[in-house]
């Protein structure tokens, strides 16, 4: 064994190597690094958590970003915050505003192409007051989410200028109404069924041919199940007032319909039950309830009618009636003049719907041609057209058909392929004619000659008759007045004597009358006593008392 006291001889460089190995074995992990490492881990965890919980960032373009403030304005869905606005800037062409919003992570699956955004401010509409809470909290962006299709999502959207009428989660069906014009209907105007609000107008647009207005209406569940193929829609905007035999009748759906327009729909038994319809089915929007209830007929017969007088008050669509029952209407009328004879006529085209009535013996009820034999028989029996007043207040006219046996004979004739319906002067024209005849007779009276004779008679009366009459009256007064006065005085004396002798209580005749009345009273009492006795003892008439 080597002696520890003896020095050990080492080769050159060994001491350095040994020291280095010893130094490596002595170096350990310093606690100074613990804090930075923990901080680094926590930071990485926070970054990961922040990235994992961060929602999608979307950009929404608006024409104006009124009231939207970055860092303050929020995005809401059903009044719950689902995001916040981080930036507001102009688009490159300065025509719109780009709003950048950061949404919650749970909204990442609801950024489909149908997702909608709009700015909510305080608004006053005819239907309601909206967004009052923004007066205190400020404007915000409303959201109507829609699921993403095939896992994809959209991060750029075009915002709506007006809040949507119907949200995506509302159940119901969309229908398209065709009208001649928009009227007073607006986006958001209510749709009623039996005066219950069943939906709203969502949009209006012009048809491709430019002849009609297409109105999209959304009918929510369960009212959408009531819409059938025979359902009728009509415009209930404003006030519908009619004047009839029962007076003035006023109809309106609601105050909202008066202010902003409205639509009603209903099912009428006369049109049948109908079949279910699919979404976006087209319907006709009628002008009012009366038009909606009107039955359309497939068979129509057209005639010409001529009237000699004025047709002021007659309008297209005016009824054609037979003894008060509507059987057709006026289609059109116009003025036709003859340059040679300077004669003017007003041909009136009327339409008669044979399905409104029944004629026994008619061969073909489906034919659109007039049966000449039946028509001639009716004319020979006096069937004529006549203008009559439909409403005295408005001065409107109608065409009345009826039999007039005393009417002048008429021949069956055609003009431009249509039969001419013979006519007679209307009631008003007859009155005018009679009044004119009376005026003509009055004008034929020689009023000047009669006036001259009256003047000469009055002059003679003043010059001769009246003076003679005055003279006679003076003589009468001078001769008869004294005698008449004396007669009156004698009459007064006679009346006074009659009063004293007969009417005065102290008069002798008055006393005698009182005595006579007493005797009559006693006699009546005796007769009564005798009658009573005989009633008790009738045998006394034989035996005596």
Short mmCIF file of C-alpha atoms in Angstrom, two decimals:
data_model
loop_
_atom_site.label_atom_id
_atom_site.label_comp_id
_atom_site.label_asym_id
_atom_site.label_seq_id
_atom_site.Cartn_x
_atom_site.Cartn_y
_atom_site.Cartn_z
CA UNK A 1 0.00 0.00 0.00
CA UNK A 2 1.28 3.38 -0.63
CA UNK A 3 2.19 5.48 2.33
CA UNK A 4 -0.05 8.40 2.76
CA UNK A 5 2.73 10.45 4.12
CA UNK A 6 4.85 10.01 1.08
CA UNK A 7 4.15 12.38 -1.72
CA UNK A 8 2.55 10.91 -4.73
CA UNK A 9 4.19 11.57 -7.97
CA UNK A 10 1.61 12.41 -10.71
CA UNK A 11 2.14 12.81 -14.34
CA UNK A 12 2.03 16.33 -15.81
CA UNK A 13 -1.49 17.74 -16.21
CA UNK A 14 -3.21 15.20 -13.97
CA UNK A 15 -3.79 17.70 -11.17
CA UNK A 16 -5.65 20.02 -13.60
CA UNK A 17 -7.80 17.23 -14.89
CA UNK A 18 -8.72 16.07 -11.43
CA UNK A 19 -9.63 19.59 -10.38
CA UNK A 20 -11.80 20.02 -13.39
CA UNK A 21 -13.61 16.73 -12.72
CA UNK A 22 -14.13 17.72 -9.13
CA UNK A 23 -15.51 21.11 -10.17
CA UNK A 24 -18.03 19.44 -12.56
CA UNK A 25 -19.27 17.17 -9.89
CA UNK A 26 -19.76 20.03 -7.43
CA UNK A 27 -21.98 22.27 -9.83
CA UNK A 28 -25.80 21.85 -9.15
CA UNK A 29 -29.22 23.47 -10.44
CA UNK A 30 -29.63 26.94 -8.96
CA UNK A 31 -32.96 27.92 -7.34
CA UNK A 32 -32.71 31.26 -9.01
CA UNK A 33 -34.16 29.74 -12.19
CA UNK A 34 -37.31 28.42 -10.54
CA UNK A 35 -39.23 31.69 -10.60
CA UNK A 36 -38.56 32.52 -14.27
CA UNK A 37 -39.45 29.00 -15.31
CA UNK A 38 -42.73 29.05 -13.36
CA UNK A 39 -43.53 32.46 -14.77
CA UNK A 40 -42.78 31.18 -18.25
CA UNK A 41 -45.07 28.20 -17.75
CA UNK A 42 -47.88 30.34 -16.37
CA UNK A 43 -47.51 32.77 -19.26
CA UNK A 44 -47.59 29.96 -21.77
CA UNK A 45 -50.67 28.55 -20.06
CA UNK A 46 -52.39 31.94 -20.11
CA UNK A 47 -51.50 32.43 -23.74
CA UNK A 48 -52.85 29.01 -24.60
CA UNK A 49 -55.99 29.63 -22.59
CA UNK A 50 -56.46 33.02 -24.18
CA UNK A 51 -55.97 31.62 -27.66
CA UNK A 52 -58.20 28.62 -27.00
CA UNK A 53 -61.01 30.75 -25.53
CA UNK A 54 -60.77 33.58 -28.04
CA UNK A 55 -63.78 33.77 -30.36
CA UNK A 56 -63.80 34.58 -34.06
CA UNK A 57 -63.22 38.11 -35.29
CA UNK A 58 -65.68 39.34 -37.93
CA UNK A 59 -65.85 42.42 -40.08
CA UNK A 60 -69.24 43.99 -40.82
CA UNK A 61 -69.80 46.75 -43.37
CA UNK A 62 -72.45 49.43 -42.78
CA UNK A 63 -73.34 52.59 -44.63
CA UNK A 64 -73.10 54.41 -41.33
CA UNK A 65 -71.84 53.41 -37.87
CA UNK A 66 -73.88 55.94 -35.94
CA UNK A 67 -73.51 55.41 -32.19
CA UNK A 68 -70.93 52.57 -32.45
CA UNK A 69 -67.82 53.19 -30.29
CA UNK A 70 -64.81 50.80 -30.31
CA UNK A 71 -64.19 49.18 -26.96
CA UNK A 72 -67.61 50.23 -25.65
CA UNK A 73 -70.26 49.03 -28.07
CA UNK A 74 -71.16 45.35 -27.88
CA UNK A 75 -72.78 42.65 -30.01
CA UNK A 76 -76.01 41.14 -28.61
CA UNK A 77 -78.21 38.20 -29.41
CA UNK A 78 -81.53 38.02 -27.57
CA UNK A 79 -80.33 40.87 -25.31
CA UNK A 80 -77.28 38.82 -24.21
CA UNK A 81 -73.75 40.04 -24.94
CA UNK A 82 -72.00 37.74 -27.42
CA UNK A 83 -69.13 40.01 -28.48
CA UNK A 84 -67.63 43.48 -28.49
CA UNK A 85 -66.59 46.03 -31.08
CA UNK A 86 -62.82 46.44 -31.34
CA UNK A 87 -62.39 48.74 -34.30
CA UNK A 88 -64.34 51.07 -36.60
CA UNK A 89 -62.80 52.38 -39.81
CA UNK A 90 -63.71 53.49 -43.34
CA UNK A 91 -63.57 51.20 -46.34
CA UNK A 92 -61.00 51.91 -48.99
CA UNK A 93 -63.49 53.77 -51.20
CA UNK A 94 -64.94 55.66 -48.19
CA UNK A 95 -68.47 54.56 -49.20
CA UNK A 96 -69.03 52.39 -46.15
CA UNK A 97 -67.81 51.77 -42.63
CA UNK A 98 -66.08 48.54 -41.56
CA UNK A 99 -66.84 47.49 -38.00
CA UNK A 100 -64.54 44.85 -36.52
CA UNK A 101 -66.07 42.81 -33.71
CA UNK A 102 -64.67 40.01 -31.59
CA UNK A 103 -67.32 37.38 -30.81
CA UNK A 104 -67.49 34.81 -28.04
CA UNK A 105 -66.08 31.40 -28.90
CA UNK A 106 -69.52 29.74 -28.69
CA UNK A 107 -70.59 31.79 -31.72
CA UNK A 108 -67.91 30.33 -34.01
CA UNK A 109 -70.30 27.63 -35.27
CA UNK A 110 -73.04 30.19 -36.07
CA UNK A 111 -71.35 32.31 -38.71
CA UNK A 112 -73.09 30.97 -41.78
CA UNK A 113 -73.86 32.96 -44.90
CA UNK A 114 -77.38 33.73 -43.62
CA UNK A 115 -76.12 35.28 -40.38
CA UNK A 116 -77.26 38.89 -40.12
CA UNK A 117 -76.01 41.96 -38.24
CA UNK A 118 -77.64 45.37 -37.75
CA UNK A 119 -77.23 48.46 -35.60
CA UNK A 120 -79.81 48.94 -32.84
CA UNK A 121 -80.77 52.51 -31.96
CA UNK A 122 -83.86 54.02 -30.39
CA UNK A 123 -86.59 54.01 -33.08
CA UNK A 124 -90.20 55.12 -33.12
CA UNK A 125 -92.36 53.24 -35.63
CA UNK A 126 -96.09 53.01 -36.21
CA UNK A 127 -96.07 49.52 -34.69
CA UNK A 128 -93.93 50.07 -31.58
CA UNK A 129 -91.10 51.90 -29.85
CA UNK A 130 -87.81 50.00 -30.14
CA UNK A 131 -84.35 50.27 -28.57
CA UNK A 132 -85.23 52.51 -25.65
CA UNK A 133 -82.44 50.90 -23.61
CA UNK A 134 -79.87 52.38 -26.02
CA UNK A 135 -80.70 55.85 -24.70
CA UNK A 136 -78.69 54.98 -21.57
CA UNK A 137 -76.31 52.21 -22.67
CA UNK A 138 -75.64 53.43 -26.20
CA UNK A 139 -76.12 51.76 -29.56
CA UNK A 140 -75.14 48.14 -30.09
CA UNK A 141 -75.01 45.61 -32.90
CA UNK A 142 -77.78 43.04 -33.06
CA UNK A 143 -77.07 39.56 -34.35
CA UNK A 144 -79.25 36.87 -35.90
CA UNK A 145 -76.97 33.79 -35.98
CA UNK A 146 -77.29 31.01 -38.50
CA UNK A 147 -75.42 27.69 -38.39
CA UNK A 148 -72.38 27.37 -40.61
CA UNK A 149 -72.77 25.12 -43.62
CA UNK A 150 -70.40 22.13 -44.05
CA UNK A 151 -68.20 23.30 -41.18
CA UNK A 152 -67.13 26.51 -42.91
CA UNK A 153 -67.66 29.98 -41.56
CA UNK A 154 -67.89 33.51 -42.93
CA UNK A 155 -65.91 36.35 -41.34
CA UNK A 156 -67.07 39.21 -43.58
CA UNK A 157 -70.69 40.36 -43.55
CA UNK A 158 -72.80 43.17 -44.98
CA UNK A 159 -74.89 44.70 -42.23
CA UNK A 160 -78.59 45.44 -42.56
CA UNK A 161 -79.72 49.06 -42.65
CA UNK A 162 -82.97 48.18 -40.85
CA UNK A 163 -83.57 45.59 -38.13
CA UNK A 164 -84.97 42.34 -39.57
CA UNK A 165 -88.67 41.80 -39.16
CA UNK A 166 -88.40 38.04 -38.66
CA UNK A 167 -85.55 36.30 -36.85
CA UNK A 168 -84.18 33.01 -38.15
CA UNK A 169 -85.38 30.91 -35.22
CA UNK A 170 -89.04 31.93 -35.63
CA UNK A 171 -91.20 29.11 -36.99
CA UNK A 172 -93.51 29.82 -39.90
CA UNK A 173 -93.76 30.08 -43.68
CA UNK A 174 -93.02 32.77 -46.27
CA UNK A 175 -95.62 33.59 -48.93
CA UNK A 176 -95.51 35.96 -51.89
CA UNK A 177 -98.42 38.27 -52.68
CA UNK A 178 -98.94 39.92 -56.07
CA UNK A 179 -100.54 43.37 -56.14
CA UNK A 180 -101.09 46.16 -58.64
CA UNK A 181 -99.26 48.61 -56.36
CA UNK A 182 -97.64 48.77 -52.93
CA UNK A 183 -100.25 51.05 -51.42
CA UNK A 184 -99.46 52.12 -47.85
CA UNK A 185 -97.82 48.81 -46.91
CA UNK A 186 -94.41 48.98 -45.27
CA UNK A 187 -91.79 46.53 -44.11
CA UNK A 188 -93.07 45.36 -40.74
CA UNK A 189 -96.75 45.99 -41.52
CA UNK A 190 -98.85 43.41 -39.66
CA UNK A 191 -100.65 40.43 -41.18
CA UNK A 192 -103.94 39.51 -39.46
CA UNK A 193 -106.14 36.44 -39.28
CA UNK A 194 -109.54 37.16 -37.72
CA UNK A 195 -108.01 40.38 -36.25
CA UNK A 196 -105.24 38.37 -34.55
CA UNK A 197 -101.70 39.30 -35.59
CA UNK A 198 -100.31 36.29 -37.45
CA UNK A 199 -97.24 37.67 -39.22
CA UNK A 200 -95.56 40.63 -40.86
CA UNK A 201 -94.54 42.04 -44.23
CA UNK A 202 -90.84 41.27 -44.70
CA UNK A 203 -90.05 42.94 -48.03
CA UNK A 204 -91.50 44.50 -51.17
CA UNK A 205 -90.07 44.54 -54.68
CA UNK A 206 -91.06 45.06 -58.29
CA UNK A 207 -91.67 42.05 -60.51
CA UNK A 208 -89.30 41.37 -63.39
CA UNK A 209 -91.79 42.60 -66.00
CA UNK A 210 -92.48 45.74 -63.95
CA UNK A 211 -96.26 45.25 -64.01
CA UNK A 212 -96.78 44.06 -60.45
CA UNK A 213 -95.47 44.51 -56.95
CA UNK A 214 -94.35 41.38 -55.10
CA UNK A 215 -94.88 41.52 -51.34
CA UNK A 216 -93.22 38.91 -49.12
CA UNK A 217 -95.19 38.11 -45.98
CA UNK A 218 -94.12 35.80 -43.16
CA UNK A 219 -96.93 33.94 -41.39
CA UNK A 220 -95.73 32.43 -38.15
CA UNK A 221 -96.74 29.09 -36.70
CA UNK A 222 -99.47 27.91 -36.10
CA UNK A 223 -101.26 30.40 -38.40
CA UNK A 224 -99.22 29.20 -41.40
CA UNK A 225 -101.17 25.92 -41.34
CA UNK A 226 -104.34 27.90 -42.06
CA UNK A 227 -103.04 29.12 -45.42
CA UNK A 228 -104.52 26.92 -48.16
CA UNK A 229 -104.65 27.08 -51.93
CA UNK A 230 -108.04 28.84 -51.73
CA UNK A 231 -107.02 31.34 -49.04
CA UNK A 232 -107.71 34.98 -49.92
CA UNK A 233 -105.42 37.88 -48.90
CA UNK A 234 -106.64 41.48 -48.98
CA UNK A 235 -105.29 44.91 -48.11
CA UNK A 236 -106.74 46.17 -44.82
CA UNK A 237 -104.83 49.47 -44.78
CA UNK A 238 -106.64 52.62 -43.75
CA UNK A 239 -110.41 52.73 -43.29
CA UNK A 240 -112.88 50.94 -45.55
CA UNK A 241 -116.17 52.87 -45.46
CA UNK A 242 -119.25 51.91 -47.46
CA UNK A 243 -122.71 53.45 -47.67
CA UNK A 244 -125.58 51.00 -48.06
CA UNK A 245 -129.24 50.53 -47.17
CA UNK A 246 -128.26 49.95 -43.54
CA UNK A 247 -126.29 53.20 -43.32
CA UNK A 248 -122.58 53.86 -43.19
CA UNK A 249 -120.40 50.81 -42.49
CA UNK A 250 -116.76 51.33 -41.46
CA UNK A 251 -114.19 48.52 -41.37
CA UNK A 252 -110.59 48.57 -40.14
CA UNK A 253 -108.25 45.85 -38.89
CA UNK A 254 -106.50 47.92 -36.19
CA UNK A 255 -105.04 51.35 -35.44
CA UNK A 256 -101.65 50.06 -36.62
CA UNK A 257 -103.15 49.10 -39.98
CA UNK A 258 -104.53 52.63 -40.33
CA UNK A 259 -101.12 54.19 -39.68
CA UNK A 260 -98.70 51.82 -41.42
CA UNK A 261 -100.91 49.53 -43.50
CA UNK A 262 -101.87 45.92 -42.95
CA UNK A 263 -102.92 42.70 -44.64
CA UNK A 264 -105.65 40.24 -43.68
CA UNK A 265 -106.23 36.71 -44.88
CA UNK A 266 -109.09 34.28 -44.47
CA UNK A 267 -110.76 31.16 -45.81
CA UNK A 268 -114.29 31.40 -47.21
CA UNK A 269 -116.51 28.31 -47.63
CA UNK A 270 -117.66 29.44 -51.07
CA UNK A 271 -114.17 28.77 -52.46
CA UNK A 272 -113.85 25.29 -50.96
CA UNK A 273 -111.42 23.84 -48.45
CA UNK A 274 -108.37 23.97 -50.71
CA UNK A 275 -105.07 22.13 -50.43
CA UNK A 276 -101.94 22.78 -48.35
CA UNK A 277 -99.36 25.01 -50.05
CA UNK A 278 -95.60 25.15 -49.87
CA UNK A 279 -93.40 28.04 -48.81
CA UNK A 280 -93.15 30.98 -51.26
CA UNK A 281 -96.52 30.13 -52.83
CA UNK A 282 -97.94 33.04 -54.84
CA UNK A 283 -101.30 34.61 -53.96
CA UNK A 284 -103.22 37.60 -55.32
CA UNK A 285 -103.55 40.55 -52.93
CA UNK A 286 -107.07 41.96 -53.33
CA UNK A 287 -107.88 45.62 -52.74
CA UNK A 288 -110.40 45.02 -49.96
CA UNK A 289 -112.59 42.39 -48.33
CA UNK A 290 -115.38 42.90 -50.87
CA UNK A 291 -113.03 42.11 -53.75
CA UNK A 292 -111.58 39.13 -51.88
CA UNK A 293 -115.03 37.61 -51.44
CA UNK A 294 -115.95 38.15 -55.07
CA UNK A 295 -116.42 34.91 -56.97
CA UNK A 296 -114.65 34.67 -60.32
CA UNK A 297 -116.65 33.12 -63.17
CA UNK A 298 -115.23 31.32 -66.15
CA UNK A 299 -118.08 32.03 -68.59
CA UNK A 300 -118.55 35.60 -69.77
CA UNK A 301 -120.85 37.10 -72.45
CA UNK A 302 -120.14 40.55 -73.89
CA UNK A 303 -122.65 43.04 -75.34
CA UNK A 304 -122.71 46.60 -76.64
CA UNK A 305 -125.15 49.08 -75.10
CA UNK A 306 -125.89 52.60 -76.39
CA UNK A 307 -127.58 55.41 -74.44
CA UNK A 308 -128.72 58.70 -75.90
CA UNK A 309 -128.04 60.85 -72.85
CA UNK A 310 -125.02 61.56 -70.70
CA UNK A 311 -123.25 58.74 -68.88
CA UNK A 312 -121.75 60.97 -66.20
CA UNK A 313 -121.42 58.88 -63.03
CA UNK A 314 -120.94 55.58 -64.86
CA UNK A 315 -117.57 53.94 -64.17
CA UNK A 316 -115.74 50.86 -65.30
CA UNK A 317 -116.71 48.03 -62.98
CA UNK A 318 -120.17 49.48 -62.33
CA UNK A 319 -122.68 46.68 -61.74
CA UNK A 320 -125.10 45.36 -64.34
CA UNK A 321 -128.20 44.18 -62.49
CA UNK A 322 -131.43 42.40 -63.28
CA UNK A 323 -134.15 43.53 -60.89
CA UNK A 324 -131.56 44.32 -58.26
CA UNK A 325 -129.47 41.15 -58.65
CA UNK A 326 -125.97 41.65 -60.04
CA UNK A 327 -125.35 39.58 -63.15
CA UNK A 328 -122.34 41.40 -64.63
CA UNK A 329 -120.45 44.67 -64.80
CA UNK A 330 -119.38 47.47 -67.11
CA UNK A 331 -116.08 46.67 -68.85
CA UNK A 332 -115.35 49.94 -70.66
CA UNK A 333 -116.89 52.82 -72.61
CA UNK A 334 -115.57 55.48 -74.94
CA UNK A 335 -116.66 58.22 -77.30
CA UNK A 336 -117.01 57.56 -81.05
CA UNK A 337 -117.69 60.32 -83.56
CA UNK A 338 -118.63 60.33 -87.24
CA UNK A 339 -116.78 62.96 -89.26
CA UNK A 340 -119.40 62.95 -92.03
CA UNK A 341 -122.57 63.31 -89.96
CA UNK A 342 -120.96 64.94 -86.91
CA UNK A 343 -122.82 62.35 -84.83
CA UNK A 344 -121.35 61.14 -81.57
CA UNK A 345 -122.14 57.93 -79.73
CA UNK A 346 -120.90 56.30 -76.53
CA UNK A 347 -120.66 52.51 -76.95
CA UNK A 348 -120.62 50.78 -73.55
CA UNK A 349 -119.14 47.30 -73.35
CA UNK A 350 -120.83 45.22 -70.65
CA UNK A 351 -120.04 41.76 -69.41
CA UNK A 352 -122.73 39.32 -68.27
CA UNK A 353 -121.73 36.21 -66.32
CA UNK A 354 -124.35 33.50 -67.01
CA UNK A 355 -123.12 31.36 -64.11
CA UNK A 356 -124.76 33.87 -61.79
CA UNK A 357 -128.22 32.69 -62.91
CA UNK A 358 -129.98 29.80 -64.61
CA UNK A 359 -132.03 29.78 -67.82
CA UNK A 360 -134.08 26.64 -68.39
CA UNK A 361 -133.99 25.32 -71.93
CA UNK A 362 -130.48 26.58 -72.64
CA UNK A 363 -128.60 24.06 -74.77
CA UNK A 364 -124.97 24.64 -73.81
CA UNK A 365 -124.20 26.39 -70.52
CA UNK A 366 -120.43 26.15 -71.10
CA UNK A 367 -120.44 28.02 -74.39
CA UNK A 368 -118.98 31.53 -74.49
CA UNK A 369 -121.31 32.49 -77.36
CA UNK A 370 -124.70 34.15 -77.00
CA UNK A 371 -127.67 31.97 -77.85
CA UNK A 372 -129.29 34.17 -80.52
CA UNK A 373 -132.68 32.45 -80.27
CA UNK A 374 -133.00 32.98 -76.51
CA UNK A 375 -131.66 36.53 -76.77
CA UNK A 376 -134.20 37.44 -79.48
CA UNK A 377 -137.04 35.97 -77.40
CA UNK A 378 -136.00 38.11 -74.42
CA UNK A 379 -135.81 41.24 -76.58
CA UNK A 380 -139.24 40.57 -78.10
CA UNK A 381 -140.69 40.34 -74.60
CA UNK A 382 -139.31 43.78 -73.77
CA UNK A 383 -135.94 43.13 -72.13
CA UNK A 384 -134.11 46.47 -72.17
CA UNK A 385 -131.09 48.14 -70.57
CA UNK A 386 -131.59 51.33 -68.60
CA UNK A 387 -129.30 53.70 -66.71
CA UNK A 388 -130.29 54.10 -63.08
CA UNK A 389 -128.81 55.83 -60.06
CA UNK A 390 -126.73 53.58 -57.80
CA UNK A 391 -126.12 56.17 -55.09
CA UNK A 392 -127.81 59.54 -54.75
CA UNK A 393 -125.00 60.94 -52.61
CA UNK A 394 -122.14 60.09 -54.98
CA UNK A 395 -124.12 60.31 -58.22
CA UNK A 396 -122.82 56.92 -59.42
CA UNK A 397 -124.82 54.98 -62.01
CA UNK A 398 -125.50 51.34 -62.82
CA UNK A 399 -127.13 49.52 -65.73
CA UNK A 400 -130.43 47.86 -64.88
CA UNK A 401 -131.92 45.13 -67.08
CA UNK A 402 -135.63 44.49 -66.92
CA UNK A 403 -138.69 43.77 -69.03
CA UNK A 404 -140.58 46.79 -70.41
CA UNK A 405 -143.53 45.51 -72.50
CA UNK A 406 -144.43 49.06 -73.60
CA UNK A 407 -140.95 49.74 -74.97
CA UNK A 408 -140.63 50.35 -78.74
CA UNK A 409 -139.80 47.21 -80.75
CA UNK A 410 -136.10 46.48 -81.25
CA UNK A 411 -134.26 44.40 -83.83
CA UNK A 412 -131.54 41.87 -83.11
CA UNK A 413 -128.27 43.22 -84.50
CA UNK A 414 -124.51 42.86 -84.17
CA UNK A 415 -121.64 45.33 -84.19
CA UNK A 416 -117.97 44.28 -84.32
CA UNK A 417 -118.94 40.68 -83.60
CA UNK A 418 -121.04 41.45 -80.50
CA UNK A 419 -124.79 41.71 -80.06
CA UNK A 420 -126.23 45.14 -79.25
CA UNK A 421 -128.42 45.24 -76.16
CA UNK A 422 -131.41 47.54 -76.80
CA UNK A 423 -131.90 50.34 -74.29
CA UNK A 424 -134.48 52.84 -73.14
CA UNK A 425 -133.95 56.24 -71.50
CA UNK A 426 -133.00 56.03 -67.87
CA UNK A 427 -135.03 57.29 -64.94
CA UNK A 428 -133.01 60.46 -64.75
CA UNK A 429 -133.31 61.05 -68.47
CA UNK A 430 -137.09 60.49 -68.26
CA UNK A 431 -137.33 63.03 -65.47
CA UNK A 432 -135.27 65.48 -67.49
CA UNK A 433 -137.51 64.91 -70.51
CA UNK A 434 -140.69 65.38 -68.47
CA UNK A 435 -139.27 68.48 -66.85
CA UNK A 436 -138.35 69.85 -70.26
CA UNK A 437 -141.89 69.24 -71.53
CA UNK A 438 -143.29 71.09 -68.52
CA UNK A 439 -140.90 73.96 -69.13
CA UNK A 440 -141.89 74.04 -72.79
CA UNK A 441 -145.58 74.26 -71.86
CA UNK A 442 -144.85 76.96 -69.33
CA UNK A 443 -142.89 78.91 -71.92
CA UNK A 444 -145.85 78.71 -74.33
CA UNK A 445 -148.11 80.58 -71.89
CA UNK A 446 -148.61 84.28 -73.04
CA UNK A 447 -147.46 85.87 -69.78
CA UNK A 448 -147.10 89.34 -71.41
CA UNK A 449 -150.68 89.34 -72.70
CA UNK A 450 -152.01 88.11 -69.38
CA UNK A 451 -149.97 90.76 -67.58
CA UNK A 452 -151.38 93.47 -69.82
CA UNK A 453 -154.93 92.39 -69.15
CA UNK A 454 -154.28 92.26 -65.44
CA UNK A 455 -152.83 95.78 -65.54
CA UNK A 456 -155.91 97.13 -67.40
CA UNK A 457 -158.19 95.38 -64.95
CA UNK A 458 -156.36 96.85 -62.00
CA UNK A 459 -156.50 100.30 -63.57
CA UNK A 460 -160.25 99.98 -64.09
CA UNK A 461 -160.58 98.80 -60.54
CA UNK A 462 -158.72 101.84 -59.26
CA UNK A 463 -160.56 104.35 -61.47
CA UNK A 464 -164.17 103.10 -61.30
CA UNK A 465 -164.85 100.20 -58.99
CA UNK A 466 -163.04 101.39 -55.89
CA UNK A 467 -164.60 104.90 -55.82
CA UNK A 468 -168.07 103.41 -56.22
CA UNK A 469 -167.35 100.96 -53.46
CA UNK A 470 -166.16 103.74 -51.16
CA UNK A 471 -169.32 105.75 -51.85
CA UNK A 472 -171.55 102.76 -51.13
CA UNK A 473 -169.72 102.09 -47.88
CA UNK A 474 -170.19 105.67 -46.72
CA UNK A 475 -173.93 105.48 -47.44
CA UNK A 476 -174.11 102.21 -45.65
CA UNK A 477 -172.43 103.69 -42.61
CA UNK A 478 -174.69 106.72 -42.53
CA UNK A 479 -177.95 104.72 -42.90
CA UNK A 480 -177.35 101.51 -41.06
CA UNK A 481 -174.91 102.43 -38.32
CA UNK A 482 -177.47 104.30 -36.08
CA UNK A 483 -180.01 101.49 -36.40
CA UNK A 484 -177.35 98.89 -35.67
CA UNK A 485 -176.29 100.85 -32.58
CA UNK A 486 -179.87 101.07 -31.30
CA UNK A 487 -180.31 97.33 -31.88
CA UNK A 488 -177.28 96.58 -29.79
CA UNK A 489 -178.55 98.76 -26.93
CA UNK A 490 -181.95 97.03 -26.96
CA UNK A 491 -180.26 93.63 -26.97
CA UNK A 492 -178.25 94.62 -23.90
CA UNK A 493 -181.43 95.61 -22.09
CA UNK A 494 -183.15 92.35 -22.99
CA UNK A 495 -180.18 90.33 -21.72
CA UNK A 496 -180.19 92.28 -18.44
CA UNK A 497 -183.90 91.63 -17.92
CA UNK A 498 -183.44 87.91 -18.58
CA UNK A 499 -180.62 87.80 -16.06
CA UNK A 500 -182.75 89.50 -13.38
CA UNK A 501 -185.89 87.43 -14.02
CA UNK A 502 -184.34 84.03 -14.60
CA UNK A 503 -180.72 83.88 -13.46
CA UNK A 504 -180.78 85.91 -10.27
CA UNK A 505 -181.18 83.82 -7.06
CA UNK A 506 -183.86 86.18 -5.75
CA UNK A 507 -185.97 85.89 -8.88
CA UNK A 508 -189.46 84.41 -8.49
CA UNK A 509 -188.92 81.78 -11.12
CA UNK A 510 -185.74 80.66 -9.37
CA UNK A 511 -187.70 80.08 -6.14
CA UNK A 512 -190.40 78.13 -7.97
CA UNK A 513 -187.81 75.96 -9.60
CA UNK A 514 -186.27 75.10 -6.21
CA UNK A 515 -189.73 74.20 -4.83
CA UNK A 516 -190.43 72.04 -7.88
CA UNK A 517 -187.14 70.22 -7.37
CA UNK A 518 -188.06 69.50 -3.73
CA UNK A 519 -191.40 68.03 -4.75
CA UNK A 520 -189.78 65.90 -7.42
CA UNK A 521 -187.30 64.63 -4.81
CA UNK A 522 -190.10 63.67 -2.40
CA UNK A 523 -192.07 62.00 -5.17
CA UNK A 524 -189.01 59.98 -6.15
CA UNK A 525 -188.52 58.90 -2.56
CA UNK A 526 -192.17 57.78 -2.30
CA UNK A 527 -191.86 55.80 -5.52
CA UNK A 528 -188.69 54.17 -4.19
CA UNK A 529 -190.41 53.21 -0.93
CA UNK A 530 -193.36 51.73 -2.83
CA UNK A 531 -191.02 49.75 -5.06
CA UNK A 532 -189.13 48.38 -2.08
CA UNK A 533 -192.42 47.35 -0.40
CA UNK A 534 -193.69 45.60 -3.52
CA UNK A 535 -190.40 43.73 -3.79
CA UNK A 536 -190.89 42.44 -0.24
CA UNK A 537 -194.71 41.89 -0.50
CA UNK A 538 -195.68 41.27 -4.13
CA UNK A 539 -198.99 39.63 -3.00
CA UNK A 540 -200.23 43.06 -1.83
CA UNK A 541 -200.98 43.90 -5.47
CA UNK A 542 -203.84 41.34 -5.21
CA UNK A 543 -204.84 41.37 -1.57
CA UNK A 544 -204.11 45.02 -0.87
CA UNK A 545 -202.07 46.37 1.97
#
